[in-house]
Short mmCIF file of C-alpha atoms in Angstrom, two decimals:
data_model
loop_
_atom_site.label_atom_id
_atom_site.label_comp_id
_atom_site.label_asym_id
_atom_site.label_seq_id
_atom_site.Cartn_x
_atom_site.Cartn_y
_atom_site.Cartn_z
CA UNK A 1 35.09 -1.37 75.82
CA UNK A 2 34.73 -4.37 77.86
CA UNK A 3 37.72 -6.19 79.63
CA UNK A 4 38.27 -8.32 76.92
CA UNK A 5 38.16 -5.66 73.85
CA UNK A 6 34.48 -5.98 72.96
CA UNK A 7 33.29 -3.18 71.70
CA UNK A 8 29.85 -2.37 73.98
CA UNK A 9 27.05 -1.87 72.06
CA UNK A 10 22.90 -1.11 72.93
CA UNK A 11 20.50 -2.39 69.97
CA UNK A 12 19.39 -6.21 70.26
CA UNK A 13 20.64 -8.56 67.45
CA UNK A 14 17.24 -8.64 65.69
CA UNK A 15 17.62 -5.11 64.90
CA UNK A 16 19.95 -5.59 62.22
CA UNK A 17 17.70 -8.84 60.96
CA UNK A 18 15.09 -6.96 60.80
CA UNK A 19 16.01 -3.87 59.26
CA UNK A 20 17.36 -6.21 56.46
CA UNK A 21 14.61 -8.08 55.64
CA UNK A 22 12.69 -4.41 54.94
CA UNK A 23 15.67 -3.28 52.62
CA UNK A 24 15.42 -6.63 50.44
CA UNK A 25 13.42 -5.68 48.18
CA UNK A 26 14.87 -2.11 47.76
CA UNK A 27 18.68 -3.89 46.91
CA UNK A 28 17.09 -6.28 44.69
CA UNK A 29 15.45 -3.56 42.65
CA UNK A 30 18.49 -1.42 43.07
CA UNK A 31 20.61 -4.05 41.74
CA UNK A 32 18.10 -4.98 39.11
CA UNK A 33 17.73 -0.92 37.43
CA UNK A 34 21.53 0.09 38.06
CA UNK A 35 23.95 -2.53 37.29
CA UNK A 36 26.73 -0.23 36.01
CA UNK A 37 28.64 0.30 33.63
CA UNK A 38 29.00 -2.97 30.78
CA UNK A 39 32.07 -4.36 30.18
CA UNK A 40 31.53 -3.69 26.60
CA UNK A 41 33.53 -1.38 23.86
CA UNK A 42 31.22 1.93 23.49
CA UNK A 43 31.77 3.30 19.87
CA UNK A 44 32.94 6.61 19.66
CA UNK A 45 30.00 7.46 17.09
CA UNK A 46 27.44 6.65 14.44
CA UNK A 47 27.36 6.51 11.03
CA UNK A 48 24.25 6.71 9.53
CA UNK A 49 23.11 5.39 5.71
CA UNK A 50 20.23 5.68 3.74
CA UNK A 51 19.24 1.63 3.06
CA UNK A 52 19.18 2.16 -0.38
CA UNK A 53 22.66 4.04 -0.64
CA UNK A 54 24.34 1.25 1.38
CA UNK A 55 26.41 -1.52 -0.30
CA UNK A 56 29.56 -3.80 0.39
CA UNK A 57 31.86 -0.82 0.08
CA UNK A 58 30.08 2.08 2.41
CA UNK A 59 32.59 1.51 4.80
CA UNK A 60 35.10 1.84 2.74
CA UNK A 61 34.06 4.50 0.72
CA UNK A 62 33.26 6.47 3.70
CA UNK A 63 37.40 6.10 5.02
CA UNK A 64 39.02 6.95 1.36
CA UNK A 65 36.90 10.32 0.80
CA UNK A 66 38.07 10.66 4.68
CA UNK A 67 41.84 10.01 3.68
CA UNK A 68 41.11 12.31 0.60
CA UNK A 69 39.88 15.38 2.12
CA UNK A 70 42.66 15.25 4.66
CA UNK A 71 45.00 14.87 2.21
CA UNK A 72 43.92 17.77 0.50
CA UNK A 73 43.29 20.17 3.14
CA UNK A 74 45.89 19.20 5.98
CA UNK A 75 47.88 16.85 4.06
CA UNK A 76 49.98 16.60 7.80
CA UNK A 77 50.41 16.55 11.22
CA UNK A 78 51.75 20.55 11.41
CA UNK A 79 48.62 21.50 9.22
CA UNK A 80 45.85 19.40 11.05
CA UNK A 81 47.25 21.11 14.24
CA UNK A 82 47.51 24.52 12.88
CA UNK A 83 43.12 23.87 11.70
CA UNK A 84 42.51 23.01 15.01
CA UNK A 85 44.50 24.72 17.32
CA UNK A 86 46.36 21.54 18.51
CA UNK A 87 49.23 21.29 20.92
CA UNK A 88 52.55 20.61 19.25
CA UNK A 89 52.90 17.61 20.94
CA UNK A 90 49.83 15.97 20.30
CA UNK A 91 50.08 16.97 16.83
CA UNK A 92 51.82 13.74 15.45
CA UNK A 93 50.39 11.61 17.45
CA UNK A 94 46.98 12.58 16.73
CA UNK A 95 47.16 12.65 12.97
CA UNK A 96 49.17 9.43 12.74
CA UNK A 97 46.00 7.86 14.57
CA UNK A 98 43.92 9.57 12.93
CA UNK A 99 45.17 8.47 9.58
CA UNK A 100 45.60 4.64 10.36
CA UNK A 101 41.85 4.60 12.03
CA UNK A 102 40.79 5.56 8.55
CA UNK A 103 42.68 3.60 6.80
CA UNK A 104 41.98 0.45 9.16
CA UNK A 105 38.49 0.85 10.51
CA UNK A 106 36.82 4.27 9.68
CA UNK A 107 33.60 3.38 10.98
CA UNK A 108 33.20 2.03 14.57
CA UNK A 109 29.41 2.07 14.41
CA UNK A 110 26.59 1.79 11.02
CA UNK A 111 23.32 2.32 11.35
CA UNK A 112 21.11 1.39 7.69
CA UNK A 113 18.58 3.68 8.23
CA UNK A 114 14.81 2.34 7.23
CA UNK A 115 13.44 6.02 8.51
CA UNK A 116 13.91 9.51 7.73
CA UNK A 117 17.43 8.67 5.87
CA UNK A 118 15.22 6.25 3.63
CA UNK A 119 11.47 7.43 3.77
CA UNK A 120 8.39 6.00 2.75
CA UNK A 121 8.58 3.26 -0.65
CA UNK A 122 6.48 0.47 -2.09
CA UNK A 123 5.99 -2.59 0.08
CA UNK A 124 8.23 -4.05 -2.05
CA UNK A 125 11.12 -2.00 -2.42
CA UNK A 126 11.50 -2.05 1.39
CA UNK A 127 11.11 -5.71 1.52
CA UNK A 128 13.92 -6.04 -0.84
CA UNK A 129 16.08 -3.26 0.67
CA UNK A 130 15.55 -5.23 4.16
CA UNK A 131 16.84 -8.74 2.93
CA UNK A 132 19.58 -7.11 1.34
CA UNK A 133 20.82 -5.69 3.96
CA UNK A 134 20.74 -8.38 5.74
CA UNK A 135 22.83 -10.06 3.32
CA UNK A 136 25.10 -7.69 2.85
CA UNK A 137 25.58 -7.15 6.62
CA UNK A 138 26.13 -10.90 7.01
CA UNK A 139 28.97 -11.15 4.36
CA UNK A 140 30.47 -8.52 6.07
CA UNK A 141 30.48 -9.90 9.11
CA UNK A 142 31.75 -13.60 7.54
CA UNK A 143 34.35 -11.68 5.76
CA UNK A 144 35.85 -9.81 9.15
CA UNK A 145 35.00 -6.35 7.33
CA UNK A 146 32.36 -5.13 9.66
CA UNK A 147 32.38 -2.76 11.83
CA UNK A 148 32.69 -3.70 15.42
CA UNK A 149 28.98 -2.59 15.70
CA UNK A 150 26.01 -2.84 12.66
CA UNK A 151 22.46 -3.23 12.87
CA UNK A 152 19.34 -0.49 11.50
CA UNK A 153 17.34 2.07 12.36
CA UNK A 154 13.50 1.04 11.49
CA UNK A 155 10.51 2.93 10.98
CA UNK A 156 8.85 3.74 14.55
CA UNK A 157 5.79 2.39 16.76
CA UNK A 158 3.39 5.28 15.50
CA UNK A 159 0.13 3.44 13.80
CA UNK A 160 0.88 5.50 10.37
CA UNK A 161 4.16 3.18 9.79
CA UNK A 162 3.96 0.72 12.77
CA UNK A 163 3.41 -2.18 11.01
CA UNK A 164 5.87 -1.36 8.16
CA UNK A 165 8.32 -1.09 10.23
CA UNK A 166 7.67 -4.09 12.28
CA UNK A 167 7.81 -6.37 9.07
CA UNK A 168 11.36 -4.30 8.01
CA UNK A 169 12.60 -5.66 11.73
CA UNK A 170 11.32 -9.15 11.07
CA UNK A 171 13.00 -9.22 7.21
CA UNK A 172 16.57 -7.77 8.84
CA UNK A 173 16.98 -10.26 11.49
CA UNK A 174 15.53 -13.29 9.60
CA UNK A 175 17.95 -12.38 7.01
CA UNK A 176 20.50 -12.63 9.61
CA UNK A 177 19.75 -15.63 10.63
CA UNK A 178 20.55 -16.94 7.96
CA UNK A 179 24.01 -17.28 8.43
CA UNK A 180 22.95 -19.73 11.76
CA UNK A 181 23.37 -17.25 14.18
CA UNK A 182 23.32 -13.29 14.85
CA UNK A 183 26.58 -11.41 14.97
CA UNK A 184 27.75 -9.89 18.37
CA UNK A 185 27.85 -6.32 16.98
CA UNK A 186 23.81 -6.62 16.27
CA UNK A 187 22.13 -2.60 17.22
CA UNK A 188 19.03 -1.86 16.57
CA UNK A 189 17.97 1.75 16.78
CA UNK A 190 13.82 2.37 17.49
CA UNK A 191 13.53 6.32 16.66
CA UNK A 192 10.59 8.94 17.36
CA UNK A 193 9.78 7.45 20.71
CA UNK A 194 7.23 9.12 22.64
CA UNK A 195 5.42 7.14 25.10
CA UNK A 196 6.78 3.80 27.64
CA UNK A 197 4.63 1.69 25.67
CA UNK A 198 6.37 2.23 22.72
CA UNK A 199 9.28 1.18 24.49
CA UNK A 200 7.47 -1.90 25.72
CA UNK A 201 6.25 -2.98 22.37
CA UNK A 202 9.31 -3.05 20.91
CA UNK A 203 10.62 -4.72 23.98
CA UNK A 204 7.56 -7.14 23.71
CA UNK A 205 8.46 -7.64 19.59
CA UNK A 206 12.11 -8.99 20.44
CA UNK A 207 10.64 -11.06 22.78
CA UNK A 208 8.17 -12.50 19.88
CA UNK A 209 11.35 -12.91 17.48
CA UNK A 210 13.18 -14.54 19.98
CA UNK A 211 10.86 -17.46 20.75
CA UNK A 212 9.84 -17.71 17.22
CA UNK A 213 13.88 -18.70 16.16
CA UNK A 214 14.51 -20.42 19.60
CA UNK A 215 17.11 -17.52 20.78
CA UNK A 216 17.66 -16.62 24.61
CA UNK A 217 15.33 -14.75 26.26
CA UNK A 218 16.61 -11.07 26.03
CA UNK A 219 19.50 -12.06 23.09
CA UNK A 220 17.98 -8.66 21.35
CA UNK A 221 18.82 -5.28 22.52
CA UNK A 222 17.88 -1.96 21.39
CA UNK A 223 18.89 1.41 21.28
CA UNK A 224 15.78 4.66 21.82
CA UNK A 225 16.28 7.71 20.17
CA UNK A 226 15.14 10.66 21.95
CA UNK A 227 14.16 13.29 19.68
CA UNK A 228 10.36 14.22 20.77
CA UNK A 229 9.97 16.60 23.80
CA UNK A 230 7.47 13.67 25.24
CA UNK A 231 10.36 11.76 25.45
CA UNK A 232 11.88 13.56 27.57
CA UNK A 233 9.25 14.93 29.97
CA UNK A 234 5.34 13.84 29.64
CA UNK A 235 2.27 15.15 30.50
CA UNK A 236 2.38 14.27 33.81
CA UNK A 237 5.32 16.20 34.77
CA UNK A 238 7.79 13.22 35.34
CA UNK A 239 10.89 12.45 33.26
CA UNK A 240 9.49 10.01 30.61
CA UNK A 241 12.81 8.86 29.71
CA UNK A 242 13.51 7.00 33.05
CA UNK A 243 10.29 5.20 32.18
CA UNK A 244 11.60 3.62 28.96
CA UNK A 245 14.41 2.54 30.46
CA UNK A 246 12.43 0.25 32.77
CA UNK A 247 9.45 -0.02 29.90
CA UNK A 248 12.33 -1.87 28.04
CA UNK A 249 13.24 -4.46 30.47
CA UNK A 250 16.67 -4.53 30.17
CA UNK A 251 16.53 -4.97 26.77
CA UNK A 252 17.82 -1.05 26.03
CA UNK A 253 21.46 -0.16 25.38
CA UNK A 254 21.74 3.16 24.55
CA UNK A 255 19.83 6.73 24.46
CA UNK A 256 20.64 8.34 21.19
CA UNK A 257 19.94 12.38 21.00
CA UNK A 258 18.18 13.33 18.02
CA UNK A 259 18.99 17.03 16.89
CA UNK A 260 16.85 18.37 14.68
CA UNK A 261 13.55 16.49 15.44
CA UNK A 262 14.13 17.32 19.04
CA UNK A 263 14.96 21.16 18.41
CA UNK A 264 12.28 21.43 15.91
CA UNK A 265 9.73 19.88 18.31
CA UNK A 266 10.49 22.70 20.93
CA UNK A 267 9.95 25.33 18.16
CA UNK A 268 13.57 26.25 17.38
CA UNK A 269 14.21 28.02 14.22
CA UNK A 270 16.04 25.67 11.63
CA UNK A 271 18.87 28.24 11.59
CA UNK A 272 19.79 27.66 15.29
CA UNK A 273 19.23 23.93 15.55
CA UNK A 274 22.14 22.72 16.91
CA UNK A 275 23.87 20.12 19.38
CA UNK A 276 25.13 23.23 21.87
CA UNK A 277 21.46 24.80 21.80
CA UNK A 278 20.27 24.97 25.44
CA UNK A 279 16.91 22.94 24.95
CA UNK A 280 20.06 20.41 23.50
CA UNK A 281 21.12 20.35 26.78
CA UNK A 282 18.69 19.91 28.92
CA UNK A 283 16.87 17.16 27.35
CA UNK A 284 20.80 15.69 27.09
CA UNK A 285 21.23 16.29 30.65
CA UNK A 286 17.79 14.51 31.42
CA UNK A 287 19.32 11.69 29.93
CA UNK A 288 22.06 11.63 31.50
CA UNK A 289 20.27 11.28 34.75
CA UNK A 290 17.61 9.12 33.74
CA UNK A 291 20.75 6.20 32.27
CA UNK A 292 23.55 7.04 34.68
CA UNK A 293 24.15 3.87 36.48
CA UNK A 294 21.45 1.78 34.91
CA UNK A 295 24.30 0.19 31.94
CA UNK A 296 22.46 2.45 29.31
CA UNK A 297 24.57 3.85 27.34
CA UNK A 298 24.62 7.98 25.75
CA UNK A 299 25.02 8.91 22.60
CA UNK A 300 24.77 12.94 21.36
CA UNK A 301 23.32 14.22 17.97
CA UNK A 302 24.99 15.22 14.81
CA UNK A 303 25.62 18.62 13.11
CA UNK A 304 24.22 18.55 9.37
CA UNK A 305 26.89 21.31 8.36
CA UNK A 306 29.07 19.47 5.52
CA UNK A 307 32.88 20.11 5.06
CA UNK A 308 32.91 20.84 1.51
CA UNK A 309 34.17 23.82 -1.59
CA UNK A 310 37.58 25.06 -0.82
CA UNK A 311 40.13 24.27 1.96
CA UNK A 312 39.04 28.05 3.68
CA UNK A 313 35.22 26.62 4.05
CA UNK A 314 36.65 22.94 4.81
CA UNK A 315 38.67 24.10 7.62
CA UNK A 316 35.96 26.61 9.09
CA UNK A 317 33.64 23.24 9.45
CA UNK A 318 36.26 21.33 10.57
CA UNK A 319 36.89 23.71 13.71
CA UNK A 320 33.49 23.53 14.33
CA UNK A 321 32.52 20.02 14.23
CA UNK A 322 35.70 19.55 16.55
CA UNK A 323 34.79 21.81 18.97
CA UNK A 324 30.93 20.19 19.10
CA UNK A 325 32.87 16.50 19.70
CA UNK A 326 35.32 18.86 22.44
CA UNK A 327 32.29 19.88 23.97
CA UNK A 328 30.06 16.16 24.49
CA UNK A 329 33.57 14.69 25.55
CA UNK A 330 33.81 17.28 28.37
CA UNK A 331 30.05 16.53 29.26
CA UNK A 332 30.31 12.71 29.40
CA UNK A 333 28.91 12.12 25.62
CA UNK A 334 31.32 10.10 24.88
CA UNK A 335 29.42 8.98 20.82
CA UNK A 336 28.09 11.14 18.72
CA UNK A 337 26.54 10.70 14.98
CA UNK A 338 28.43 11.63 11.79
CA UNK A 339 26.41 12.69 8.84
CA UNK A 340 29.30 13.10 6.17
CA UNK A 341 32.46 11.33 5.54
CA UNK A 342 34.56 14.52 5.94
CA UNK A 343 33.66 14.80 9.82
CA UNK A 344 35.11 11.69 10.62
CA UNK A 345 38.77 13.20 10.69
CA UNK A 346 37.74 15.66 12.64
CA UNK A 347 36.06 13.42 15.10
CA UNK A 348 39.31 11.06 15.46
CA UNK A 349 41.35 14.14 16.04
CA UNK A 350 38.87 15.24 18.48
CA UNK A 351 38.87 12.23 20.60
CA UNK A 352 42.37 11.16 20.30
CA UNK A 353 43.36 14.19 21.50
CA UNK A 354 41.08 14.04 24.08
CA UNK A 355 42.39 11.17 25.52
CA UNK A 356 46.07 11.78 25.06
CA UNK A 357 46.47 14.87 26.39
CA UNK A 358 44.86 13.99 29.60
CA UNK A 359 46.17 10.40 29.75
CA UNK A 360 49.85 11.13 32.15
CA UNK A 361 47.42 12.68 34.49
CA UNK A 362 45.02 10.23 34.73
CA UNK A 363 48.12 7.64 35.07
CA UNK A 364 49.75 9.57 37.79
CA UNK A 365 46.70 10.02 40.02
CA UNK A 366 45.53 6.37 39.92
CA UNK A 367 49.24 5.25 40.24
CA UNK A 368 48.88 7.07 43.64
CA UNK A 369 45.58 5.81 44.51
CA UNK A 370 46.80 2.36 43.80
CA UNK A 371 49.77 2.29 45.35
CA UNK A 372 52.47 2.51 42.39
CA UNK A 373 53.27 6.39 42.73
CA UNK A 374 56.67 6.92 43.81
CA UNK A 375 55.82 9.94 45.91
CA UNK A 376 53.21 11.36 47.89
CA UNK A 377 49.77 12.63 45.91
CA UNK A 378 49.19 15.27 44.66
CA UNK A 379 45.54 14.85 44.48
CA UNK A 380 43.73 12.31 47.01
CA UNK A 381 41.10 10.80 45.04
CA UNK A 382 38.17 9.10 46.37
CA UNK A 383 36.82 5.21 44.60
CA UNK A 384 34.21 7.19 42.70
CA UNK A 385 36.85 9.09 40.80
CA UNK A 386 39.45 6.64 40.30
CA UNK A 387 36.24 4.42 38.38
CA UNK A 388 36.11 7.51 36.38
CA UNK A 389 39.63 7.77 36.01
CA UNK A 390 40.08 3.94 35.07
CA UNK A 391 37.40 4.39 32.39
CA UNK A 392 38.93 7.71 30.67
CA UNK A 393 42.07 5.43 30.51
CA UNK A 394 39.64 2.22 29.06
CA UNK A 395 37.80 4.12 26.90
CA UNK A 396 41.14 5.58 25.35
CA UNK A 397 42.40 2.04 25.35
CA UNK A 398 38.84 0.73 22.91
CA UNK A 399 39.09 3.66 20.59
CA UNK A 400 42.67 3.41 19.65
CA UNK A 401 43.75 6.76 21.37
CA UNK A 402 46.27 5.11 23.60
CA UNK A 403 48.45 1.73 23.68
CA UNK A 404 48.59 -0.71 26.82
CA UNK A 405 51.63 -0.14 26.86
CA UNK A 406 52.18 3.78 27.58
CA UNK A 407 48.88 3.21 30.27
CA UNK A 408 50.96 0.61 32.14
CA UNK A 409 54.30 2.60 31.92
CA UNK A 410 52.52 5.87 33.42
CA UNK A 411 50.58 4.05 35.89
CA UNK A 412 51.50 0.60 36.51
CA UNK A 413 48.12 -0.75 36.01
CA UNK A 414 47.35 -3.09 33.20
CA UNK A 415 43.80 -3.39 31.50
CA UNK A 416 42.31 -6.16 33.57
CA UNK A 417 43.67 -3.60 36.59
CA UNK A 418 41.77 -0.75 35.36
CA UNK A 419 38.84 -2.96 34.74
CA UNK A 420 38.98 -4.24 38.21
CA UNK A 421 38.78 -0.73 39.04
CA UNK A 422 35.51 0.03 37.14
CA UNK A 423 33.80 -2.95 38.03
CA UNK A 424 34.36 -4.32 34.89
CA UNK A 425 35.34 -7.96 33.69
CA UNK A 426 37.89 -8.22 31.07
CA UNK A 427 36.05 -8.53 27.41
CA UNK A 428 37.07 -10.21 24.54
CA UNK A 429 35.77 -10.75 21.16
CA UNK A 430 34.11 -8.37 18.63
CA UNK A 431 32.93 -5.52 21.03
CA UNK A 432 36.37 -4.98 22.71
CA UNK A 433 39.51 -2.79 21.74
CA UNK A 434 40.29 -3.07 18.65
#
C-alpha cells in the first residue's frame, strides 16, 4: 500500500481494455443464449385433446369427472391422505386446494392435438376442425374461461404430413386473428422433431405468419417435443437438442418429453415404457442441460395408465401417478402431461403438497439470507440457492399451493422481493398467479 492507501498494483491500464474488447463478443452471445429464467407463470402440466373431441365444455368436463372420482373414492381430506400416504397436516390443506383448483380452473394448460391424438383425415375435415378451434378457443378466451395457457399441437415437419400440418398452423392462428389480436396464453407445440432444421423451419414459418398479419417480429413462440432419440443426440455425437434451441432463435419456450415415442424409439418393450425408465432419464437429463439457463422451459411425459373400475384399482393408480409427479418435482420437472381426467387430483395433491410441506423451510432460510431471521442461520446459503429458493416459493405462489400471505409471514419477503431475488420482474396479466 502506498502512503496514501492506494492499493499497488503491476499490469498497465490497457490490460484490462484489452482483455475486454476480446470477451465482447463471448458476453454478448452469453447474454443472447442464457437469459434466465422468464418472468412468466409455468403451468404445472398439460392437458392434451383429440381436435375433434374438444368443444366449449372440455375444460369443464375434464374438472367435474375430476370432482366426481374424488368424491367417490376419497370423498375427504383423511381419505385422500390415507391413498397417498400424506402427512396429517398437509392433509386438509391439500385436499381443500385440491378441490377448489378443480372446481375453479382444472386445467392450467390445453393442448388440441392435430397429431397422434387426432391422426390422419380428409383435407377437409382438418380444415374444419382447425377453424373451429380457433373459434372455440377465441370465445373462450373473450368469455374469461380459458385456461391461462391454450394453443395446438400440429402435425410435424416430416415431408409425409409437412404441408398438412403447415396449412392446420396457418387455419389456427388466422382463426385467431380474428378476434383482432392473439391471446397472451397462445402455445404451440411442434412434435416428432428430429433434426435443427426442423426447428428452423418452423422458426422460419412464424416468421412468414408474422409479416403476412403485420405482428412483431418474434410475437410467435413454440414449444419442441422431444420424443425421437435424434433429438436428443445425432449422428455426429453432439447433443442435438442444444442445437434446436439456437435453430429456433429465441422463438422456443419449452422442451416437452414425449414417453412412449421416445421409449419406443430406443427399443423398449411397451410393457416397461414409462416416465421413471432410465433411457427416460437420460434423454430428460440431456434436456435439462441443453435449456438450463437459456429461458426454455421443461416439461416431463405422461403415464397412459387410467384410474378407472373400483376404488381398490382407482387408488392403486392414484399412488402411482403421484409418486411419478413426486419424482419430476424432486428432479426439477416442474409440468408434466395428463392423459385422463382422473390424474388431475392426483397431480394437485402432488404438487400442493410439494410446495407446502417444504414452504417454512424455504421461508426461514431466505429470511436469514435476507436479513429478516431473528437468529443466527442455520444454513448459510449462497445467491445461487436463495434464486432457487425464491422460485420454489414463486412457483408455489402461480400454482395456488401457497398464499402471499403465509410466504411473507414466514419470511418477510413479498412477491416482487422474491422476484427481485430470481431476477425476475413482477408479471401481471394472463400468465401470472392466478
Amino acid at each position: 500500500m502506498s502512503e496514501d492507501g492506494t492499493a499497488a498494483t503491476s499490469l498497465q491500464p490497457g490490460v484490462r481494455d484489452a482483455l475486454a474488447a476480446r470477451l465482447a463478443p463471448v458476453d454478448d452471445e452469453l447474454a443472447r443464449r442464457y437469459p434466465g429464467e422468464p418472468a412468466t407463470r409455468q403451468p404445472v402440466h398439460t392437458v392434451y385433446v383429440p381436435a375433434d373431441a374438444y368443444s366449449a365444455r372440455t375444460v369443464r368436463a375434464w374438472g367435474d369427472q375430476a370432482l366426481e372420482l374424488l368424491d367417490e373414492h376419497a370423498p375427504d381430506a383423511r381419505s385422500l391422505a390415507a391413498v397417498l400416504g400424506m402427512p396429517d397436516e398437509l392433509a386438509a390443506p391439500v385436499h381443500d386446494r385440491v378441490r377448489a383448483k378443480l372446481e375453479r380452473e382444472p386445467v392450467e394448460d390445453l393442448r388440441i392435438d392435430f397429431e397422434d391424438g387426432y391422426g390422419h383425415r380428409t383435407d377437409a375435415e382438418e380444415d374444419a376442425a382447425a377453424a373451429r378451434a380457433a373459434r372455440l378457443v377465441r370465445e373462450a378466451w373473450a368469455e374469461g374461461v380459458a385456461p391461462p395457457y391454450t394453443g395446438i399441437r400440429m402435425k410435424c415437419m416430416e415431408a409425409a404430413v409437412r404441408d398438412r400440418g403447415i396449412r392446420t398452423l396457418d387455419i389456427f392462428l388466422t382463426g385467431l386473428l380474428e378476434a383482432g389480436e392473439l391471446p397472451d396464453g397462445l402455445v404451440l407445440t411442434l412434435p416428432k422433431v428430429s433434426h435443427p432444421e426442423q426447428v428452423a423451419a418452423m422458426a422460419q414459418l412464424c416468421g412468414e405468419f408474422e409479416k403476412a398479419r403485420g405482428l412483431p417480429d418474434g410475437r410467435i413462440g413454440f414449444e419442441i417435443q422431444i420424443e425421437t432419440t435424434q433429438s436428443v443426440l445425432g449422428a455426429d455425437g453432439r447433443a442435438t437438442v442444444a442445437l434446436m434451441i439456437d435453430a429456433a432463435g429465441g422463438r422456443a419456450t419449452s422442451l416437452h418429453y414425449g414417453t412412449f415415442d421416445y421409449s419406443a424409439a430406443c427399443g423398449v418393450s411397451a410393457e416397461h415404457q414409462a416416465l421413471d425408465h432410465p433411457v427416460a432419464d437420460h434423454a430428460k437429463a440431456v434436456m435439462q442441460t441443453a435449456a438450463a439457463g437459456t429461458g426454455v422451459r421443461l416439461s416431463d411425459g405422461s403415464t397412459n395408465i387410467v384410474p378407472a373400475g373400483p376404488t381398490s384399482r382407482v387408488h392403486e393408480v392414484w399412488r402411482h401417478h403421484h409418486a411419478l409427479v413426486r419424482r419430476s418435482l424432486a428432479r426439477a420437472y416442474y409440468q408434466g402431461w395428463d392423459m385422463h381426467p382422473g390424474h388431475l387430483p392426483t397431480r394437485y395433491a402432488a404438487v400442493y403438497a410439494f410446495y407446502r410441506e417444504g414452504m417454512e423451510r424455504a421461508a426461514a432460510r431466505l429470511a436469514a439470507y435476507t436479513g429478516n431471521a431473528g437468529a443466527d442461520a442455520a444454513v448459510m446459503d449462497e445467491p445461487a440457492t436463495a434464486r432457487a429458493l425464491a422460485g420454489y416459493l414463486l412457483r408455489g405462489l402461480d400454482c395456488g399451493a401457497l398464499s402471499p400471505g403465509e410466504v411473507a409471514r414466514h419470511s418477510g419477503l413479498t412477491r416482487a422481493d422474491l422476484d427481485g431475488l430470481t431476477g425476475r420482474s413482477a408479471e401481471t396479466g394472463p400468465n401470472s398467479a392466478p
